[in-house]
Amino acid sequence: MSIVVVGSVAYDGVETPYGKVDRMLGGACTYISLAASFFHPVRIVAVVGEDFDDADAGLLASRGIDLTGLERVPGKTFFWQGVYSADMNDRTTLRTDLNVFADFDPKLPASYRDSEYLLLGNIQPALQRSVRNQMKSARFTGGDTMNYWINDYRDELLQTIRDWDFLLINDSEARLLSGENNLKHAARKILAMGPNTLVIKRGEYGAMLFRDDTFFVVPGYLLEEVFDPTGAGDCFAGGFVGALAACGFDLKDPKVDRMELRRAVIYGSVMGSFCCEKFGVDRFRTLTRAEIDARYQEFKAFTDF
Amino acid sequence: MSIVVVGSVAYDGVETPYGKVDRMLGGACTYISLAASFFHPVRIVAVVGEDFDDADAGLLASRGIDLTGLERVPGKTFFWQGVYSADMNDRTTLRTDLNVFADFDPKLPASYRDSEYLLLGNIQPALQRSVRNQMKSARFTGGDTMNYWINDYRDELLQTIRDWDFLLINDSEARLLSGENNLKHAARKILAMGPNTLVIKRGEYGAMLFRDDTFFVVPGYLLEEVFDPTGAGDCFAGGFVGALAACGFDLKDPKVDRMELRRAVIYGSVMGSFCCEKFGVDRFRTLTRAEIDARYQEFKAFTDF
């Protein structure tokens, strides 16, 4: 009864109007698994180098995350450095050192095979497919992608997502993937590509859920201060899948309770909002389930009419 | 028992990816009053030239709008021409001929003095104040403004909105007026300037309502096609104030039902969404109250969790 999360574990250097951190734990797999761990057991598949700090592995382990699939190989851990604009809506990548991540070949440990949920972070579509093929019994599978794969690996990506139950991308990726500017039209085309459920993230503006006869929109949480938005989208994914896994949701079942699905979108939004409150993963060092549930209730309060 | 709406009645030339209309009825007062007329009786104060078409006056009259305050003077009606970008998020003004609107000196007809609600469209702040002073008995007063008045007539604007019960502006105007990028901080500062209620419009992303202990956010309606967004913000204002007037809402009363206020924000969003479905005011020629209520229920359905 676990969620397998596959993706990058990295070190990030981030500068925002609130400050600058030269090197801190980051990566999609890190953010996703930390967020999901508040809802359901998580197992990760990732690769790091010899420089990976035991304290960082310790943080993941402290959240009960299974690190059997965290390979340590000779070389350095993936490093990304970026700087945000004053309004935080744009970021510029200053440096991307793939390091050991360049040869990442995700292998599912034998002990992971009974896992029920598979969440594929943004990596090469062929690698995503390879993991999916190692875990065919998953109750549901889905993940993220990005403009680079949509543009340059389109056929491979289409072949990959054909087998997914859900796709979770942002609005510009949805437009790029579908070739449609209008998100309603975009969603219709993407749902025809395979996934039965589509979540479109819109950053500070919230998120949308599309699934056959279900359409749900939630506005973003209005934070007092956004310290560092890095990883917010991944935390959304972790919260969303975590909440679905926690209630044993089966995306393949056409008769499932749509309200559970909507609530999972709210939990995704909640986790994304917490992520922005401190630099990197720092907010997750102290976050409690009670705080998560209180923010869920805030979403109720500010959207109810 | 009426809403007085003050602002521009104009002719617009509009080009969007869906088509081009060289000359059609437009102007903030037109859009506001058409939208509000579906909820409550409306009386307008505006000026037009000798070229103003009887058929256009007829459309307003057909919605029961009182035209006693629509002055006809020698010269031409205000003309605006603009073109929208492919994604409709930007527009370029090609031509602004103020014509008779340059000397607009709004005068409240004696028959309007018993009106209870005053909605001031985006005009010179001193003119807004002059109308407000002609109608001091109003149950509530508020309106719109724009970047030009915020930048170049700041003191006059601050003096004007000090007496208002509500201010209804878009997010970039809220940032400009407050000097705060974060909308929560911006709202706090603006509420300290006078209005007890602030609505921030966010275009396709919806709207936010701020008032002492009340905070409400609604996402935008996802249209299949946006033919022409001209006037959508004004229709939001008309729907919002119309719905408040229809339930006898008193913004000055600290004990009013917050849910009525939230529902008015939804009606504003509903009217803004209908506005975009056809060019200019065309959607309001056929719109029915039943369609409005059905869309209100759609908002319920796609935001409920």
Coordinates of C-alpha atoms in Angstrom, one line a residue:
Chain A
M1 CA 0.0 0.0 0.0
S2 CA 2.4 2.7 -1.2
I3 CA 3.0 5.4 -3.8
V4 CA 6.1 5.0 -5.9
V5 CA 7.5 8.4 -6.9
V6 CA 10.1 8.6 -9.6
G7 CA 12.1 11.7 -10.5
S8 CA 15.0 14.0 -9.6
V9 CA 16.6 14.4 -6.3
A10 CA 18.8 17.4 -6.6
Y11 CA 20.5 20.4 -5.0
D12 CA 19.2 23.8 -5.9
G13 CA 20.6 27.3 -5.7
V14 CA 17.7 29.7 -5.5
E15 CA 17.4 33.5 -5.4
T16 CA 14.1 35.2 -4.8
P17 CA 13.3 38.8 -3.6
Y18 CA 13.3 37.3 -0.1
G19 CA 16.8 35.9 -0.1
K20 CA 19.3 33.6 -1.6
V21 CA 20.3 30.0 -0.8
D22 CA 23.4 28.7 -2.6
R23 CA 22.7 25.0 -2.1
M24 CA 19.8 23.2 -0.6
L25 CA 17.8 19.9 -1.1
G26 CA 15.5 20.1 -4.1
G27 CA 14.3 18.1 -7.1
A28 CA 10.8 17.0 -8.3
C29 CA 11.0 13.6 -6.6
T30 CA 11.9 15.3 -3.3
Y31 CA 9.1 17.8 -3.3
I32 CA 6.5 15.2 -4.5
S33 CA 7.4 12.6 -2.0
L34 CA 7.6 15.0 1.0
A35 CA 4.2 16.4 0.2
A36 CA 2.6 12.9 -0.5
S37 CA 4.1 11.5 2.7
F38 CA 1.6 13.5 4.8
F39 CA -1.1 11.4 3.3
H40 CA 0.2 7.9 2.4
P41 CA 3.4 5.8 2.5
V42 CA 5.9 6.8 -0.2
R43 CA 8.7 5.0 -1.9
I44 CA 11.1 6.8 -4.2
V45 CA 13.2 5.9 -7.2
A46 CA 16.0 8.4 -7.9
V47 CA 19.7 8.8 -8.2
V48 CA 22.2 11.0 -6.3
G49 CA 26.0 11.4 -6.3
E50 CA 28.6 10.9 -3.6
D51 CA 28.1 14.4 -2.4
F52 CA 24.6 13.7 -1.2
D53 CA 24.3 14.6 2.4
D54 CA 23.1 12.1 5.0
A55 CA 21.1 14.8 6.7
D56 CA 19.1 15.2 3.5
A57 CA 18.5 11.5 3.2
G58 CA 17.6 11.7 6.9
L59 CA 14.9 14.3 6.3
L60 CA 13.2 12.1 3.7
A61 CA 13.5 9.1 6.1
S62 CA 12.1 11.1 8.9
R63 CA 8.9 11.4 6.9
G64 CA 8.8 7.6 6.5
I65 CA 9.8 7.7 2.9
D66 CA 11.3 4.4 1.7
L67 CA 14.7 5.1 0.2
T68 CA 15.5 1.6 -1.1
G69 CA 15.2 2.9 -4.6
L70 CA 17.5 5.9 -4.0
E71 CA 20.7 4.9 -5.9
R72 CA 24.0 6.5 -4.9
V73 CA 26.5 6.4 -7.7
P74 CA 30.0 7.9 -8.3
G75 CA 29.8 11.6 -9.3
K76 CA 27.9 14.6 -8.2
T77 CA 24.2 15.1 -7.6
F78 CA 22.0 17.0 -10.1
F79 CA 22.4 20.7 -9.5
W80 CA 20.1 23.5 -10.6
Q81 CA 20.4 27.2 -10.0
G82 CA 17.8 29.9 -10.8
V83 CA 16.6 33.4 -9.9
Y84 CA 13.0 34.6 -9.7
S85 CA 11.7 37.9 -11.0
A86 CA 10.3 40.5 -8.5
D87 CA 6.7 39.3 -8.9
M88 CA 7.9 35.6 -8.8
N89 CA 6.0 34.8 -12.0
D90 CA 9.1 34.3 -14.0
R91 CA 12.3 32.5 -13.3
T92 CA 15.6 32.4 -15.1
T93 CA 17.8 29.3 -15.0
L94 CA 21.4 30.2 -14.3
R95 CA 22.9 26.7 -14.3
T96 CA 21.8 23.1 -14.9
D97 CA 24.4 20.5 -14.1
L98 CA 22.7 17.1 -14.8
N99 CA 25.7 15.2 -13.3
V100 CA 24.7 11.7 -12.3
F101 CA 21.1 12.4 -13.4
A102 CA 22.2 12.4 -17.0
D103 CA 22.5 8.6 -16.9
F104 CA 19.5 8.0 -14.6
D105 CA 18.0 4.6 -15.5
P106 CA 15.2 4.1 -13.0
K107 CA 15.0 0.6 -11.6
L108 CA 12.1 -0.5 -9.4
P109 CA 13.4 -2.4 -6.4
A110 CA 11.7 -5.8 -5.9
S111 CA 10.3 -4.7 -2.6
Y112 CA 8.4 -1.9 -4.4
R113 CA 6.5 -4.2 -6.8
D114 CA 3.4 -4.4 -4.6
S115 CA 2.9 -0.7 -4.6
E116 CA -0.5 0.5 -5.8
Y117 CA 0.2 4.0 -7.1
L118 CA 2.8 5.3 -9.5
L119 CA 3.7 9.0 -9.8
L120 CA 6.2 9.8 -12.5
G121 CA 8.0 13.1 -12.1
N122 CA 9.1 15.1 -15.1
I123 CA 11.8 13.0 -16.7
Q124 CA 12.5 11.6 -20.3
P125 CA 9.2 10.0 -21.5
A126 CA 10.9 6.7 -22.4
L127 CA 12.2 6.4 -18.8
Q128 CA 8.7 7.1 -17.5
R129 CA 7.4 4.3 -19.7
S130 CA 10.1 1.9 -18.6
V131 CA 9.1 2.4 -14.9
R132 CA 5.4 2.0 -15.8
N133 CA 6.3 -1.3 -17.5
Q134 CA 8.0 -2.5 -14.3
M135 CA 4.8 -1.8 -12.3
K136 CA 1.9 -2.9 -14.5
S137 CA -0.2 -3.9 -11.5
A138 CA -0.5 -0.3 -10.2
R139 CA -4.0 0.8 -9.4
F140 CA -3.3 4.0 -11.2
T141 CA -0.3 5.7 -12.9
G142 CA 0.3 9.3 -13.9
G143 CA 2.7 12.1 -13.9
D144 CA 4.1 15.3 -15.1
T145 CA 6.0 16.5 -18.2
M146 CA 7.4 19.7 -19.5
N147 CA 7.8 21.9 -22.7
Y148 CA 11.1 20.3 -23.6
W149 CA 9.6 16.8 -23.9
I150 CA 6.5 18.1 -25.5
N151 CA 8.5 19.9 -28.2
D152 CA 11.4 17.5 -28.8
Y153 CA 10.1 14.1 -27.8
R154 CA 6.5 14.4 -28.8
D155 CA 5.9 10.9 -30.2
E156 CA 7.6 9.3 -27.3
L157 CA 5.6 11.4 -24.9
L158 CA 2.3 10.6 -26.6
Q159 CA 3.2 6.9 -26.5
T160 CA 3.9 7.2 -22.8
I161 CA 0.9 9.1 -21.6
R162 CA -1.4 6.8 -23.6
D163 CA -1.1 4.3 -20.7
W164 CA -1.5 6.9 -17.9
D165 CA -4.6 7.4 -15.8
F166 CA -3.8 11.0 -15.0
L167 CA -1.7 13.8 -16.4
L168 CA -0.8 16.8 -14.2
I169 CA 0.7 19.8 -16.1
N170 CA 0.6 23.5 -16.1
D171 CA -1.5 25.7 -18.4
S172 CA 1.3 26.6 -20.9
E173 CA 2.2 22.9 -21.2
A174 CA -1.5 22.0 -21.8
R175 CA -1.6 24.6 -24.6
L176 CA 1.6 23.4 -26.1
L177 CA 0.6 19.7 -25.9
S178 CA -2.8 20.2 -27.4
G179 CA -2.1 23.1 -29.8
E180 CA -5.2 24.8 -28.4
N181 CA -5.2 28.2 -26.6
N182 CA -8.6 27.7 -24.9
L183 CA -8.1 25.4 -21.9
K184 CA -11.5 23.8 -22.4
H185 CA -10.6 22.8 -25.9
A186 CA -7.0 21.8 -24.8
A187 CA -8.4 19.6 -22.1
R188 CA -10.7 17.8 -24.5
K189 CA -7.8 17.0 -26.8
I190 CA -5.5 15.8 -24.0
L191 CA -8.2 13.5 -22.5
A192 CA -8.4 11.9 -25.9
M193 CA -4.7 11.1 -25.7
G194 CA -5.1 8.6 -23.0
P195 CA -5.4 9.9 -19.4
N196 CA -8.9 9.8 -18.0
T197 CA -8.1 12.6 -15.6
L198 CA -6.3 15.9 -16.3
V199 CA -5.2 18.4 -13.8
I200 CA -4.0 21.8 -15.1
K201 CA -2.0 23.8 -12.7
R202 CA -2.2 27.6 -13.0
G203 CA 0.4 28.7 -10.4
E204 CA -1.0 31.5 -8.2
Y205 CA -4.3 31.3 -10.0
G206 CA -5.1 27.8 -8.8
A207 CA -5.9 24.6 -10.7
M208 CA -8.5 22.9 -12.9
L209 CA -9.6 19.3 -13.0
F210 CA -11.1 17.7 -16.1
R211 CA -12.6 14.2 -16.3
D212 CA -15.4 13.0 -18.6
D213 CA -18.4 14.6 -17.0
T214 CA -16.5 16.3 -14.1
F215 CA -15.1 19.8 -14.3
F216 CA -13.7 21.5 -11.2
V217 CA -11.9 24.8 -10.7
V218 CA -10.2 26.0 -7.5
P219 CA -8.6 29.4 -7.2
G220 CA -5.1 29.7 -5.7
Y221 CA -4.4 30.3 -2.0
L222 CA -3.5 33.9 -1.4
L223 CA -0.3 33.8 0.6
E224 CA 0.9 36.8 2.8
E225 CA 4.4 36.2 1.5
V226 CA 5.7 33.9 -1.3
F227 CA 9.3 33.2 -0.2
D228 CA 10.2 30.6 -2.8
P229 CA 7.8 29.0 -5.3
T230 CA 10.3 26.3 -6.3
G231 CA 8.7 22.9 -6.1
A232 CA 5.1 24.2 -5.5
G233 CA 3.8 22.4 -8.6
D234 CA 5.5 19.1 -7.5
C235 CA 4.0 19.5 -4.0
F236 CA 0.6 20.0 -5.7
A237 CA 1.2 16.6 -7.4
G238 CA 2.2 15.0 -4.2
G239 CA -0.7 16.3 -2.2
F240 CA -3.2 15.3 -5.0
V241 CA -1.9 11.7 -5.4
G242 CA -1.4 11.3 -1.7
A243 CA -4.9 12.3 -0.9
L244 CA -6.3 10.0 -3.6
A245 CA -4.2 7.1 -2.3
A246 CA -5.2 7.7 1.2
C247 CA -8.9 7.1 0.3
G248 CA -8.1 4.2 -1.9
F249 CA -9.3 6.0 -4.9
D250 CA -9.3 4.1 -8.2
L251 CA -9.0 6.5 -11.2
K252 CA -9.9 3.6 -13.5
D253 CA -13.3 3.1 -11.9
P254 CA -15.9 5.2 -13.8
K255 CA -18.2 5.2 -10.8
V256 CA -15.9 6.7 -8.2
D257 CA -17.0 9.6 -5.9
R258 CA -16.2 12.8 -7.8
M259 CA -16.1 14.7 -4.5
E260 CA -13.1 12.7 -3.3
L261 CA -11.4 13.7 -6.5
R262 CA -12.2 17.4 -6.0
R263 CA -11.0 17.2 -2.4
A264 CA -7.7 15.7 -3.7
V265 CA -7.3 18.8 -5.9
I266 CA -7.7 21.0 -2.8
Y267 CA -5.1 19.0 -0.9
G268 CA -2.8 19.5 -3.8
S269 CA -3.4 23.2 -3.7
V270 CA -2.8 23.2 0.1
M271 CA 0.5 21.4 -0.2
G272 CA 1.6 23.7 -3.0
S273 CA 0.8 26.8 -0.9
F274 CA 2.8 25.5 2.1
C275 CA 5.8 24.9 -0.1
C276 CA 6.0 28.6 -1.0
E277 CA 6.1 29.7 2.6
K278 CA 9.8 29.0 3.2
F279 CA 12.9 28.3 1.1
G280 CA 13.2 24.9 -0.5
V281 CA 11.7 22.1 1.5
D282 CA 12.0 23.9 4.8
R283 CA 8.3 24.3 5.4
F284 CA 8.0 20.4 5.5
R285 CA 10.4 20.1 8.4
T286 CA 7.8 21.5 10.8
L287 CA 4.5 21.1 8.9
T288 CA 1.8 19.0 10.7
R289 CA -1.3 17.3 9.5
A290 CA -3.4 19.6 11.6
E291 CA -2.0 22.6 9.7
I292 CA -2.9 20.9 6.4
D293 CA -6.4 20.3 7.5
A294 CA -6.8 23.8 8.9
R295 CA -5.7 25.2 5.5
Y296 CA -8.1 22.8 3.7
Q297 CA -10.9 24.4 5.8
E298 CA -9.6 27.9 4.8
F299 CA -10.1 26.9 1.2
K300 CA -13.7 25.9 2.1
A301 CA -14.2 29.3 3.8
F302 CA -12.9 31.5 1.1
T303 CA -14.6 29.7 -1.8
D304 CA -18.0 28.9 -0.3
F305 CA -21.1 30.8 -1.5
Chain B
M1 CA -35.5 52.2 -5.9
S2 CA -32.9 52.4 -8.6
I3 CA -29.2 52.3 -9.4
V4 CA -27.7 55.4 -11.0
V5 CA -24.9 54.5 -13.4
V6 CA -22.5 57.3 -14.6
G7 CA -19.9 56.8 -17.3
S8 CA -19.2 56.7 -21.0
V9 CA -21.7 55.7 -23.7
A10 CA -19.6 55.3 -26.8
Y11 CA -19.1 53.7 -30.1
D12 CA -16.3 51.1 -30.3
G13 CA -14.4 49.6 -33.2
V14 CA -13.1 46.2 -32.1
E15 CA -11.0 43.5 -33.7
T16 CA -10.4 40.1 -32.1
P17 CA -9.3 36.8 -33.5
Y18 CA -13.0 36.1 -34.1
G19 CA -13.7 39.1 -36.3
K20 CA -13.9 42.8 -36.7
V21 CA -16.7 45.3 -36.1
D22 CA -16.0 48.9 -37.2
R23 CA -18.6 50.6 -35.1
M24 CA -20.9 49.3 -32.4
L25 CA -22.5 50.5 -29.2
G26 CA -20.0 50.4 -26.3
G27 CA -18.8 52.4 -23.3
A28 CA -18.6 51.6 -19.6
C29 CA -22.0 53.1 -18.7
T30 CA -23.6 51.0 -21.5
Y31 CA -22.1 47.7 -20.3
I32 CA -22.7 48.4 -16.6
S33 CA -26.3 49.4 -17.1
L34 CA -27.2 46.6 -19.4
A35 CA -25.8 44.0 -17.0
A36 CA -27.4 45.6 -13.9
S37 CA -30.7 45.9 -15.6
F38 CA -31.3 42.1 -15.3
F39 CA -31.4 42.6 -11.5
H40 CA -32.7 46.0 -10.7
P41 CA -34.0 49.3 -12.3
V42 CA -31.2 51.4 -13.7
R43 CA -30.9 55.1 -14.5
I44 CA -28.0 56.5 -16.5
V45 CA -26.1 59.7 -16.6
A46 CA -24.0 60.0 -19.8
V47 CA -23.4 62.2 -22.8
V48 CA -23.7 61.4 -26.5
G49 CA -23.4 63.3 -29.8
E50 CA -25.8 64.0 -32.6
D51 CA -24.6 60.8 -34.3
F52 CA -26.1 58.6 -31.6
D53 CA -28.4 56.1 -33.1
D54 CA -32.0 55.8 -32.0
A55 CA -31.7 52.1 -32.3
D56 CA -29.0 52.1 -29.6
A57 CA -31.0 54.3 -27.3
G58 CA -33.8 51.8 -28.0
L59 CA -31.8 48.8 -26.9
L60 CA -31.1 50.5 -23.5
A61 CA -34.8 51.5 -23.2
S62 CA -35.9 48.0 -24.0
R63 CA -34.1 46.8 -20.9
G64 CA -36.1 49.4 -18.9
I65 CA -33.1 51.7 -18.4
D66 CA -34.1 55.3 -17.6
L67 CA -32.5 57.6 -20.2
T68 CA -33.5 60.9 -18.6
G69 CA -29.9 61.6 -17.8
L70 CA -28.6 60.7 -21.3
E71 CA -27.6 64.2 -22.7
R72 CA -27.5 64.7 -26.4
V73 CA -25.2 67.5 -27.4
P74 CA -23.8 68.9 -30.6
G75 CA -20.8 67.0 -31.9
K76 CA -19.8 63.3 -32.1
T77 CA -20.1 60.5 -29.6
F78 CA -17.0 59.2 -27.9
F79 CA -15.2 56.7 -30.2
W80 CA -12.7 54.0 -29.2
Q81 CA -11.0 51.5 -31.4
G82 CA -8.8 48.6 -30.3
V83 CA -7.4 45.3 -31.4
Y84 CA -6.9 42.2 -29.2
S85 CA -3.9 39.9 -29.1
A86 CA -4.3 36.2 -30.2
D87 CA -4.7 35.1 -26.6
M88 CA -7.0 38.0 -25.8
N89 CA -5.0 38.9 -22.8
D90 CA -3.7 42.2 -24.3
R91 CA -5.3 44.9 -26.3
T92 CA -3.9 47.8 -28.2
T93 CA -5.8 51.0 -28.5
L94 CA -5.7 52.2 -32.1
R95 CA -7.8 55.4 -31.6
T96 CA -9.5 57.4 -28.9
D97 CA -11.7 60.3 -30.0
L98 CA -13.2 61.7 -26.8
N99 CA -15.4 64.0 -28.8
V100 CA -18.4 65.2 -26.7
F101 CA -17.1 63.1 -23.8
A102 CA -14.2 65.5 -23.3
D103 CA -16.6 68.1 -21.8
F104 CA -18.8 65.6 -19.9
D105 CA -20.2 67.3 -16.8
P106 CA -22.5 64.8 -15.3
K107 CA -25.7 66.3 -13.9
L108 CA -28.1 64.2 -11.9
P109 CA -31.7 64.8 -13.1
A110 CA -34.1 65.8 -10.3
S111 CA -36.1 62.6 -11.0
Y112 CA -33.0 60.5 -10.0
R113 CA -32.5 62.0 -6.6
D114 CA -34.4 59.3 -4.8
S115 CA -32.2 56.5 -6.2
E116 CA -30.6 54.3 -3.6
Y117 CA -27.4 53.0 -5.3
L118 CA -24.7 54.9 -7.2
L119 CA -22.2 53.2 -9.5
L120 CA -19.5 55.5 -10.9
G121 CA -17.8 54.2 -14.0
N122 CA -14.2 55.0 -14.8
I123 CA -14.2 58.8 -15.4
Q124 CA -12.2 61.8 -14.0
P125 CA -12.2 61.4 -10.1
A126 CA -13.4 65.0 -9.6
L127 CA -16.5 64.3 -11.8
Q128 CA -17.1 61.1 -9.8
R129 CA -17.0 63.2 -6.6
S130 CA -19.3 65.8 -8.1
V131 CA -22.0 63.2 -8.8
R132 CA -21.6 61.6 -5.4
N133 CA -22.2 65.1 -3.9
Q134 CA -25.4 65.4 -5.9
M135 CA -26.7 62.1 -4.4
K136 CA -25.6 62.1 -0.8
S137 CA -28.6 60.0 0.4
A138 CA -27.5 57.0 -1.6
R139 CA -27.5 53.8 0.4
F140 CA -24.2 53.0 -1.1
T141 CA -21.7 54.4 -3.6
G142 CA -18.8 53.0 -5.4
G143 CA -17.1 52.5 -8.7
D144 CA -14.2 51.9 -10.9
T145 CA -11.0 53.8 -11.8
M146 CA -8.0 53.1 -14.0
N147 CA -4.2 53.5 -14.2
Y148 CA -4.3 56.9 -15.8
W149 CA -6.2 58.5 -12.8
I150 CA -4.1 56.5 -10.3
N151 CA -0.9 57.8 -11.7
D152 CA -1.8 61.4 -12.8
Y153 CA -4.7 62.3 -10.5
R154 CA -3.7 60.4 -7.4
D155 CA -4.7 63.0 -4.7
E156 CA -8.0 63.7 -6.4
L157 CA -8.7 60.0 -6.6
L158 CA -7.8 59.4 -3.0
Q159 CA -10.1 62.2 -2.0
T160 CA -12.9 60.7 -4.1
I161 CA -12.8 57.1 -3.0
R162 CA -12.6 58.1 0.7
D163 CA -16.3 58.5 0.6
W164 CA -17.1 55.3 -1.4
D165 CA -18.5 52.1 0.1
F166 CA -16.9 49.9 -2.5
L167 CA -14.1 50.0 -5.0
L168 CA -14.0 47.6 -8.0
I169 CA -10.8 47.5 -9.9
N170 CA -8.5 45.0 -11.6
D171 CA -5.4 43.4 -10.1
S172 CA -2.8 45.6 -11.8
E173 CA -4.8 48.7 -10.7
A174 CA -4.9 47.4 -7.2
R175 CA -1.1 47.0 -7.2
L176 CA -0.6 50.5 -8.7
L177 CA -3.0 52.1 -6.2
S178 CA -1.5 50.4 -3.2
G179 CA 2.2 50.1 -4.2
E180 CA 2.0 46.5 -3.1
N181 CA 2.6 43.5 -5.4
N182 CA 1.0 41.0 -3.0
L183 CA -2.8 41.3 -3.4
K184 CA -3.5 40.6 0.3
H185 CA -1.2 43.5 1.3
A186 CA -2.7 45.6 -1.5
A187 CA -6.2 45.0 -0.3
R188 CA -5.4 45.9 3.3
K189 CA -4.0 49.3 2.2
I190 CA -6.9 50.0 -0.1
L191 CA -9.5 49.2 2.5
A192 CA -7.7 51.8 4.7
M193 CA -8.3 54.4 2.0
G194 CA -12.0 54.5 2.6
P195 CA -14.1 51.8 0.9
N196 CA -15.4 49.1 3.3
T197 CA -15.5 46.6 0.4
L198 CA -13.0 45.9 -2.3
V199 CA -13.5 43.7 -5.4
I200 CA -10.4 42.9 -7.4
K201 CA -11.1 41.6 -10.9
R202 CA -8.6 39.2 -12.4
G203 CA -10.0 38.8 -15.9
E204 CA -10.1 35.1 -17.0
Y205 CA -8.8 34.1 -13.5
G206 CA -11.9 35.4 -11.7
A207 CA -12.3 37.8 -8.8
M208 CA -11.6 38.4 -5.1
L209 CA -13.7 40.2 -2.5
F210 CA -12.1 41.8 0.6
R211 CA -14.1 43.3 3.4
D212 CA -13.0 43.4 7.1
D213 CA -13.3 39.8 8.2
T214 CA -14.6 38.5 4.8
F215 CA -12.4 37.2 2.1
F216 CA -13.8 35.4 -0.9
V217 CA -12.3 34.2 -4.2
V218 CA -14.0 32.9 -7.2
P219 CA -12.3 31.5 -10.3
G220 CA -13.2 32.7 -13.8
Y221 CA -15.8 30.9 -15.9
L222 CA -14.1 28.9 -18.6
L223 CA -15.8 29.8 -21.9
E224 CA -15.7 27.6 -25.0
E225 CA -15.0 30.8 -27.0
V226 CA -14.2 34.3 -26.0
F227 CA -15.4 36.4 -28.9
D228 CA -14.8 39.8 -27.5
P229 CA -13.8 40.6 -23.9
T230 CA -14.6 44.4 -24.3
G231 CA -16.8 45.5 -21.4
A232 CA -16.5 42.3 -19.4
G233 CA -15.2 44.1 -16.3
D234 CA -18.0 46.7 -16.6
C235 CA -20.6 43.9 -16.8
F236 CA -19.0 42.4 -13.7
A237 CA -19.6 45.7 -11.9
G238 CA -23.2 45.8 -13.2
G239 CA -24.0 42.3 -12.1
F240 CA -22.4 42.8 -8.7
V241 CA -24.2 46.0 -7.9
G242 CA -27.4 44.9 -9.5
A243 CA -27.5 41.7 -7.4
L244 CA -26.7 43.7 -4.2
A245 CA -29.4 46.2 -5.0
A246 CA -31.9 43.5 -5.8
C247 CA -31.6 42.1 -2.2
G248 CA -31.6 45.6 -0.6
F249 CA -28.0 45.1 0.6
D250 CA -26.5 47.9 2.7
L251 CA -22.7 47.9 2.4
K252 CA -22.6 50.4 5.3
D253 CA -24.2 47.9 7.7
P254 CA -21.5 45.9 9.4
K255 CA -24.0 43.1 10.2
V256 CA -25.1 42.3 6.7
D257 CA -25.2 38.7 5.4
R258 CA -21.8 37.9 3.9
M259 CA -23.2 35.2 1.8
E260 CA -25.4 37.7 -0.1
L261 CA -22.2 39.7 -0.8
R262 CA -20.5 36.5 -2.1
R263 CA -23.4 35.7 -4.3
A264 CA -23.2 39.2 -5.8
V265 CA -19.6 38.5 -6.8
I266 CA -20.8 35.4 -8.6
Y267 CA -23.5 37.3 -10.4
G268 CA -20.8 39.8 -11.4
S269 CA -18.7 36.9 -12.8
V270 CA -21.7 35.5 -14.6
M271 CA -22.5 38.8 -16.4
G272 CA -18.8 39.3 -17.3
S273 CA -18.7 35.8 -18.8
F274 CA -21.9 36.4 -20.9
C275 CA -20.4 39.6 -22.2
C276 CA -17.5 37.8 -23.9
E277 CA -19.8 35.4 -25.8
K278 CA -20.6 37.9 -28.6
F279 CA -19.3 41.1 -30.0
G280 CA -20.0 44.3 -28.0
V281 CA -23.3 44.2 -26.2
D282 CA -24.9 41.7 -28.6
R283 CA -25.2 38.9 -26.0
F284 CA -27.5 41.2 -23.9
R285 CA -30.0 41.4 -26.8
T286 CA -31.2 37.9 -26.1
L287 CA -30.0 37.0 -22.6
T288 CA -32.6 35.9 -20.2
R289 CA -32.8 35.7 -16.4
A290 CA -33.1 32.0 -16.7
E291 CA -29.8 31.8 -18.5
I292 CA -28.2 33.9 -15.8
D293 CA -29.5 31.7 -13.0
A294 CA -28.4 28.6 -14.9
R295 CA -24.9 29.9 -15.2
Y296 CA -24.9 30.8 -11.5
Q297 CA -25.7 27.1 -10.8
E298 CA -22.8 26.2 -13.1
F299 CA -20.5 28.2 -10.9
K300 CA -21.8 26.3 -7.9
A301 CA -21.2 23.0 -9.7
F302 CA -17.6 23.6 -10.9
T303 CA -16.4 25.1 -7.6
D304 CA -18.2 22.9 -5.0
F305 CA -16.1 20.4 -3.0

